[in-house]
PDB file of C-alpha atoms in Angstrom:
ATOM      1  CA  MET A 746     -25.035   4.284  13.718  1.00 43.00           C
ATOM      2  CA  PRO A 747     -24.859   5.664  10.138  1.00 49.00           C
ATOM      3  CA  GLN A 748     -21.065   5.938  10.403  1.00 64.00           C
ATOM      4  CA  ALA A 749     -20.661   2.236  11.311  1.00 64.00           C
ATOM      5  CA  ARG A 750     -23.034   1.315   8.477  1.00 72.00           C
ATOM      6  CA  ASN A 751     -20.917   3.332   6.027  1.00 86.00           C
ATOM      7  CA  LYS A 752     -17.793   1.511   7.171  1.00 90.00           C
ATOM      8  CA  GLY A 753     -19.536  -1.755   6.332  1.00 93.00           C
ATOM      9  CA  VAL A 754     -20.471  -0.384   2.912  1.00 96.00           C
ATOM     10  CA  PHE A 755     -16.861   0.642   2.291  1.00 97.00           C
ATOM     11  CA  MET A 756     -15.623  -2.839   3.215  1.00 97.00           C
ATOM     12  CA  THR A 757     -18.305  -4.365   0.996  1.00 97.00           C
ATOM     13  CA  ASN A 758     -16.918  -2.277  -1.872  1.00 97.00           C
ATOM     14  CA  ALA A 759     -13.400  -3.532  -1.141  1.00 98.00           C
ATOM     15  CA  ILE A 760     -14.713  -7.106  -1.167  1.00 98.00           C
ATOM     16  CA  GLY A 761     -16.443  -6.398  -4.476  1.00 98.00           C
ATOM     17  CA  GLU A 762     -13.126  -5.255  -5.920  1.00 98.00           C
ATOM     18  CA  ALA A 763     -11.461  -8.456  -4.709  1.00 97.00           C
ATOM     19  CA  GLU A 764     -14.200 -10.490  -6.383  1.00 97.00           C
ATOM     20  CA  ILE A 765     -13.671  -8.628  -9.675  1.00 97.00           C
ATOM     21  CA  GLY A 766      -9.965  -9.461  -9.498  1.00 97.00           C
ATOM     22  CA  ILE A 767     -10.659 -13.137  -8.818  1.00 97.00           C
ATOM     23  CA  ARG A 768     -13.245 -13.460 -11.626  1.00 97.00           C
ATOM     24  CA  SER A 769     -11.008 -11.617 -14.073  1.00 97.00           C
ATOM     25  CA  ARG A 770      -7.952 -13.675 -13.106  1.00 97.00           C
ATOM     26  CA  HIS A 771      -6.066 -10.443 -12.427  1.00 97.00           C
ATOM     27  CA  GLY A 772      -4.563 -11.575  -9.117  1.00 95.00           C
ATOM     28  CA  GLY A 773      -5.312 -12.714  -5.591  1.00 94.00           C
ATOM     29  CA  PRO A 774      -8.391 -12.053  -3.442  1.00 97.00           C
ATOM     30  CA  PHE A 775      -7.443  -8.526  -2.520  1.00 98.00           C
ATOM     31  CA  GLY A 776      -9.465  -5.354  -2.914  1.00 98.00           C
ATOM     32  CA  ALA A 777      -9.201  -1.869  -1.448  1.00 98.00           C
ATOM     33  CA  VAL A 778     -11.067   1.422  -1.379  1.00 98.00           C
ATOM     34  CA  ILE A 779      -9.891   4.805  -0.176  1.00 98.00           C
ATOM     35  CA  VAL A 780     -12.411   7.061   1.516  1.00 98.00           C
ATOM     36  CA  LYS A 781     -12.280  10.768   2.318  1.00 97.00           C
ATOM     37  CA  ASN A 782     -15.012  12.628   4.174  1.00 96.00           C
ATOM     38  CA  GLY A 783     -17.334   9.648   3.918  1.00 95.00           C
ATOM     39  CA  LYS A 784     -16.995   9.254   0.136  1.00 96.00           C
ATOM     40  CA  ILE A 785     -15.108   6.647  -1.858  1.00 97.00           C
ATOM     41  CA  ILE A 786     -12.270   8.364  -3.717  1.00 97.00           C
ATOM     42  CA  SER A 787     -10.770   5.297  -5.369  1.00 98.00           C
ATOM     43  CA  ARG A 788     -11.137   1.546  -5.586  1.00 98.00           C
ATOM     44  CA  ALA A 789      -8.829  -1.151  -6.884  1.00 98.00           C
ATOM     45  CA  HIS A 790      -8.057  -4.834  -6.849  1.00 98.00           C
ATOM     46  CA  ASN A 791      -4.875  -6.870  -7.118  1.00 97.00           C
ATOM     47  CA  THR A 792      -3.593  -7.021 -10.725  1.00 98.00           C
ATOM     48  CA  VAL A 793      -0.282  -8.814 -10.155  1.00 97.00           C
ATOM     49  CA  ILE A 794      -1.054 -11.531 -12.724  1.00 97.00           C
ATOM     50  CA  LYS A 795      -2.729  -9.262 -15.297  1.00 97.00           C
ATOM     51  CA  ASP A 796       0.077  -6.681 -15.223  1.00 97.00           C
ATOM     52  CA  ASN A 797       3.006  -9.045 -14.534  1.00 97.00           C
ATOM     53  CA  ASP A 798       3.823  -6.656 -11.703  1.00 97.00           C
ATOM     54  CA  PRO A 799       4.536  -7.929  -8.183  1.00 96.00           C
ATOM     55  CA  THR A 800       3.801  -4.451  -6.804  1.00 97.00           C
ATOM     56  CA  ALA A 801       0.294  -4.273  -8.332  1.00 98.00           C
ATOM     57  CA  HIS A 802      -1.452  -4.814  -5.001  1.00 98.00           C
ATOM     58  CA  ALA A 803      -4.922  -3.403  -4.385  1.00 98.00           C
ATOM     59  CA  GLU A 804      -3.761  -0.902  -1.770  1.00 98.00           C
ATOM     60  CA  ILE A 805      -0.957   0.438  -3.975  1.00 98.00           C
ATOM     61  CA  ALA A 806      -3.300   0.839  -6.963  1.00 98.00           C
ATOM     62  CA  ALA A 807      -5.967   2.518  -4.813  1.00 98.00           C
ATOM     63  CA  ILE A 808      -3.366   4.938  -3.408  1.00 98.00           C
ATOM     64  CA  ARG A 809      -2.122   5.821  -6.896  1.00 98.00           C
ATOM     65  CA  LYS A 810      -5.649   6.448  -8.152  1.00 98.00           C
ATOM     66  CA  ALA A 811      -6.626   8.522  -5.102  1.00 98.00           C
ATOM     67  CA  CYS A 812      -3.511  10.672  -5.401  1.00 98.00           C
ATOM     68  CA  LYS A 813      -4.270  11.384  -9.061  1.00 98.00           C
ATOM     69  CA  ILE A 814      -7.899  12.202  -8.309  1.00 98.00           C
ATOM     70  CA  LEU A 815      -7.012  14.469  -5.370  1.00 98.00           C
ATOM     71  CA  LYS A 816      -3.961  15.883  -7.198  1.00 98.00           C
ATOM     72  CA  SER A 817      -1.819  15.335  -4.118  1.00 98.00           C
ATOM     73  CA  PHE A 818       0.855  12.926  -2.918  1.00 97.00           C
ATOM     74  CA  SER A 819      -0.638  13.182   0.571  1.00 97.00           C
ATOM     75  CA  LEU A 820      -3.796  11.301   1.474  1.00 98.00           C
ATOM     76  CA  LYS A 821      -3.947  12.801   4.955  1.00 97.00           C
ATOM     77  CA  GLY A 822      -7.497  12.572   6.250  1.00 97.00           C
ATOM     78  CA  CYS A 823      -8.262   9.507   4.114  1.00 98.00           C
ATOM     79  CA  GLU A 824      -9.004   5.977   5.281  1.00 98.00           C
ATOM     80  CA  ILE A 825      -8.317   2.731   3.468  1.00 98.00           C
ATOM     81  CA  TYR A 826     -10.512  -0.349   3.566  1.00 98.00           C
ATOM     82  CA  SER A 827      -8.761  -3.539   2.513  1.00 98.00           C
ATOM     83  CA  THR A 828      -9.886  -7.141   2.344  1.00 98.00           C
ATOM     84  CA  CYS A 829      -6.641  -8.185   4.045  1.00 97.00           C
ATOM     85  CA  GLU A 830      -4.157  -6.815   6.540  1.00 96.00           C
ATOM     86  CA  PRO A 831      -1.659  -4.939   4.368  1.00 96.00           C
ATOM     87  CA  CYS A 832       1.584  -6.656   3.422  1.00 95.00           C
ATOM     88  CA  PRO A 833       4.771  -4.788   4.433  1.00 94.00           C
ATOM     89  CA  MET A 834       5.015  -3.058   1.031  1.00 96.00           C
ATOM     90  CA  CYS A 835       1.435  -1.821   1.195  1.00 97.00           C
ATOM     91  CA  LEU A 836       1.744  -0.844   4.851  1.00 96.00           C
ATOM     92  CA  ALA A 837       4.783   1.269   4.001  1.00 96.00           C
ATOM     93  CA  ALA A 838       2.891   2.914   1.110  1.00 98.00           C
ATOM     94  CA  ILE A 839      -0.044   3.633   3.429  1.00 98.00           C
ATOM     95  CA  TYR A 840       2.341   5.348   5.852  1.00 97.00           C
ATOM     96  CA  TRP A 841       4.050   7.278   3.023  1.00 97.00           C
ATOM     97  CA  ALA A 842       0.639   8.436   1.791  1.00 98.00           C
ATOM     98  CA  ARG A 843      -0.231   9.637   5.321  1.00 98.00           C
ATOM     99  CA  ILE A 844      -3.513   7.728   5.355  1.00 98.00           C
ATOM    100  CA  SER A 845      -5.180   8.135   8.759  1.00 97.00           C
ATOM    101  CA  ALA A 846      -6.733   4.693   9.311  1.00 97.00           C
ATOM    102  CA  ILE A 847      -6.661   1.142   7.952  1.00 98.00           C
ATOM    103  CA  TYR A 848      -9.705  -1.119   8.163  1.00 98.00           C
ATOM    104  CA  TYR A 849      -9.000  -4.689   7.088  1.00 97.00           C
ATOM    105  CA  GLY A 850     -10.794  -8.017   6.951  1.00 97.00           C
ATOM    106  CA  CYS A 851      -8.481 -11.030   6.772  1.00 97.00           C
ATOM    107  CA  THR A 852      -5.163 -11.233   8.609  1.00 95.00           C
ATOM    108  CA  ARG A 853      -1.662 -11.928   7.317  1.00 92.00           C
ATOM    109  CA  SER A 854      -2.032 -15.422   8.830  1.00 92.00           C
ATOM    110  CA  ASP A 855      -5.158 -15.935   6.732  1.00 95.00           C
ATOM    111  CA  ALA A 856      -3.157 -14.872   3.659  1.00 94.00           C
ATOM    112  CA  GLU A 857      -0.357 -17.273   4.574  1.00 91.00           C
ATOM    113  CA  LYS A 858      -2.850 -20.151   4.729  1.00 93.00           C
ATOM    114  CA  ILE A 859      -3.725 -19.586   1.061  1.00 94.00           C
ATOM    115  CA  GLY A 860      -0.122 -19.270  -0.118  1.00 91.00           C
ATOM    116  CA  PHE A 861       0.910 -15.621   0.305  1.00 92.00           C
ATOM    117  CA  ASP A 862       4.260 -14.521   1.810  1.00 87.00           C
ATOM    118  CA  ASP A 863       3.109 -11.649   4.029  1.00 88.00           C
ATOM    119  CA  ASN A 864       4.039 -13.405   7.298  1.00 85.00           C
ATOM    120  CA  LEU A 865       7.451 -14.410   5.947  1.00 86.00           C
ATOM    121  CA  ILE A 866       8.259 -10.842   4.925  1.00 89.00           C
ATOM    122  CA  TYR A 867       7.040  -9.488   8.282  1.00 89.00           C
ATOM    123  CA  SER A 868       9.334 -12.051   9.997  1.00 88.00           C
ATOM    124  CA  ILE A 869      12.309 -10.922   7.901  1.00 87.00           C
ATOM    125  CA  LEU A 870      11.633  -7.278   8.759  1.00 88.00           C
ATOM    126  CA  LYS A 871      11.386  -8.152  12.460  1.00 87.00           C
ATOM    127  CA  GLY A 872      14.727  -9.950  12.232  1.00 83.00           C
ATOM    128  CA  VAL A 873      13.151 -13.273  13.192  1.00 82.00           C
ATOM    129  CA  LYS A 874      14.054 -14.842   9.849  1.00 79.00           C
ATOM    130  CA  THR A 875      16.650 -13.985   7.240  1.00 78.00           C
ATOM    131  CA  ALA A 876      16.234 -13.541   3.529  1.00 72.00           C
ATOM    132  CA  SER A 877      18.923 -16.073   2.708  1.00 73.00           C
ATOM    133  CA  ASP A 878      18.171 -15.989  -1.025  1.00 75.00           C
ATOM    134  CA  LEU A 879      18.516 -12.198  -1.317  1.00 79.00           C
ATOM    135  CA  LYS A 880      21.965 -10.648  -1.526  1.00 83.00           C
ATOM    136  CA  THR A 881      22.324  -7.079  -0.282  1.00 80.00           C
ATOM    137  CA  ILE A 882      25.497  -5.229  -1.226  1.00 88.00           C
ATOM    138  CA  LYS A 883      26.222  -1.640  -0.213  1.00 93.00           C
ATOM    139  CA  MET A 884      28.197   0.289  -2.817  1.00 93.00           C
ATOM    140  CA  GLY A 885      28.739   3.796  -4.158  1.00 96.00           C
ATOM    141  CA  ARG A 886      27.683   5.512  -0.929  1.00 95.00           C
ATOM    142  CA  SER A 887      29.968   8.558  -1.297  1.00 95.00           C
ATOM    143  CA  GLU A 888      28.692   9.209  -4.817  1.00 95.00           C
ATOM    144  CA  CYS A 889      25.074   8.712  -3.762  1.00 95.00           C
ATOM    145  CA  LEU A 890      25.510  11.058  -0.804  1.00 96.00           C
ATOM    146  CA  LYS A 891      26.259  13.869  -3.288  1.00 95.00           C
ATOM    147  CA  SER A 892      22.659  13.626  -4.543  1.00 96.00           C
ATOM    148  CA  PHE A 893      21.407  13.594  -0.960  1.00 95.00           C
ATOM    149  CA  LYS A 894      23.397  16.765  -0.247  1.00 95.00           C
ATOM    150  CA  LYS A 895      21.993  18.457  -3.378  1.00 95.00           C
ATOM    151  CA  TRP A 896      18.470  17.592  -2.241  1.00 93.00           C
ATOM    152  CA  LYS A 897      19.073  18.906   1.272  1.00 94.00           C
ATOM    153  CA  GLN A 898      20.480  22.194  -0.077  1.00 94.00           C
ATOM    154  CA  LYS A 899      17.689  22.675  -2.631  1.00 95.00           C
ATOM    155  CA  LYS A 900      15.786  25.798  -1.563  1.00 94.00           C
ATOM    156  CA  ASP A 901      12.601  24.978  -3.463  1.00 94.00           C
ATOM    157  CA  ARG A 902      12.320  21.304  -2.505  1.00 91.00           C
ATOM    158  CA  ILE A 903       8.915  20.041  -1.535  1.00 89.00           C
ATOM    159  CA  PRO A 904       9.136  17.857   1.560  1.00 86.00           C
ATOM    160  CA  TYR A 905       7.219  14.620   1.602  1.00 85.00           C
TER     161      TYR A 905
END
C-alpha cells in the first residue's frame, strides 16, 4: 500500500501547486508534479496570467523544470500528476518528453464547465469541429524541405 499512498501524496502536491496559482492570481486551477523513482523532481502551476503566456500551463512548466534538473530532454521513466486531464498542448508535450504515465484529477469536461477550451480543441483535433477563426496557409514547402534534408543528412544529429 505505500505506493498507492505516495501517489496520493503526489496528487496532493499537484493540488497544492494549483492552489498557489489561484491565490497568487497566476492562472487557472492547474498544478502538476513530475516524479521519478518515487521522488518529486519538479512542481509547477499555471502562470498564463502572470506571464502573459498562453503556453504557461502547469504540465509544460513542470516538464521544463524536470528536464533542466535531470539535464535531459527525455523524461522516460517519469510520471506526471496533474490536477486536470491534460489539454492537447500539454498531452503532446508529455508524449514528446516520453513521460511514462499521467495521473489526473479533473476531466476536460470539468475544465469546460469552468470556462476552459480543452474540449473544443480536442473536438477540432478529432475533426468533429473546425477552427473557423484560424486560417492555415501552406507556403514555402520546397525551401523548408532543404532544412529537413540537411537535418536528415547530419551525421552527428541527436534524435529526439
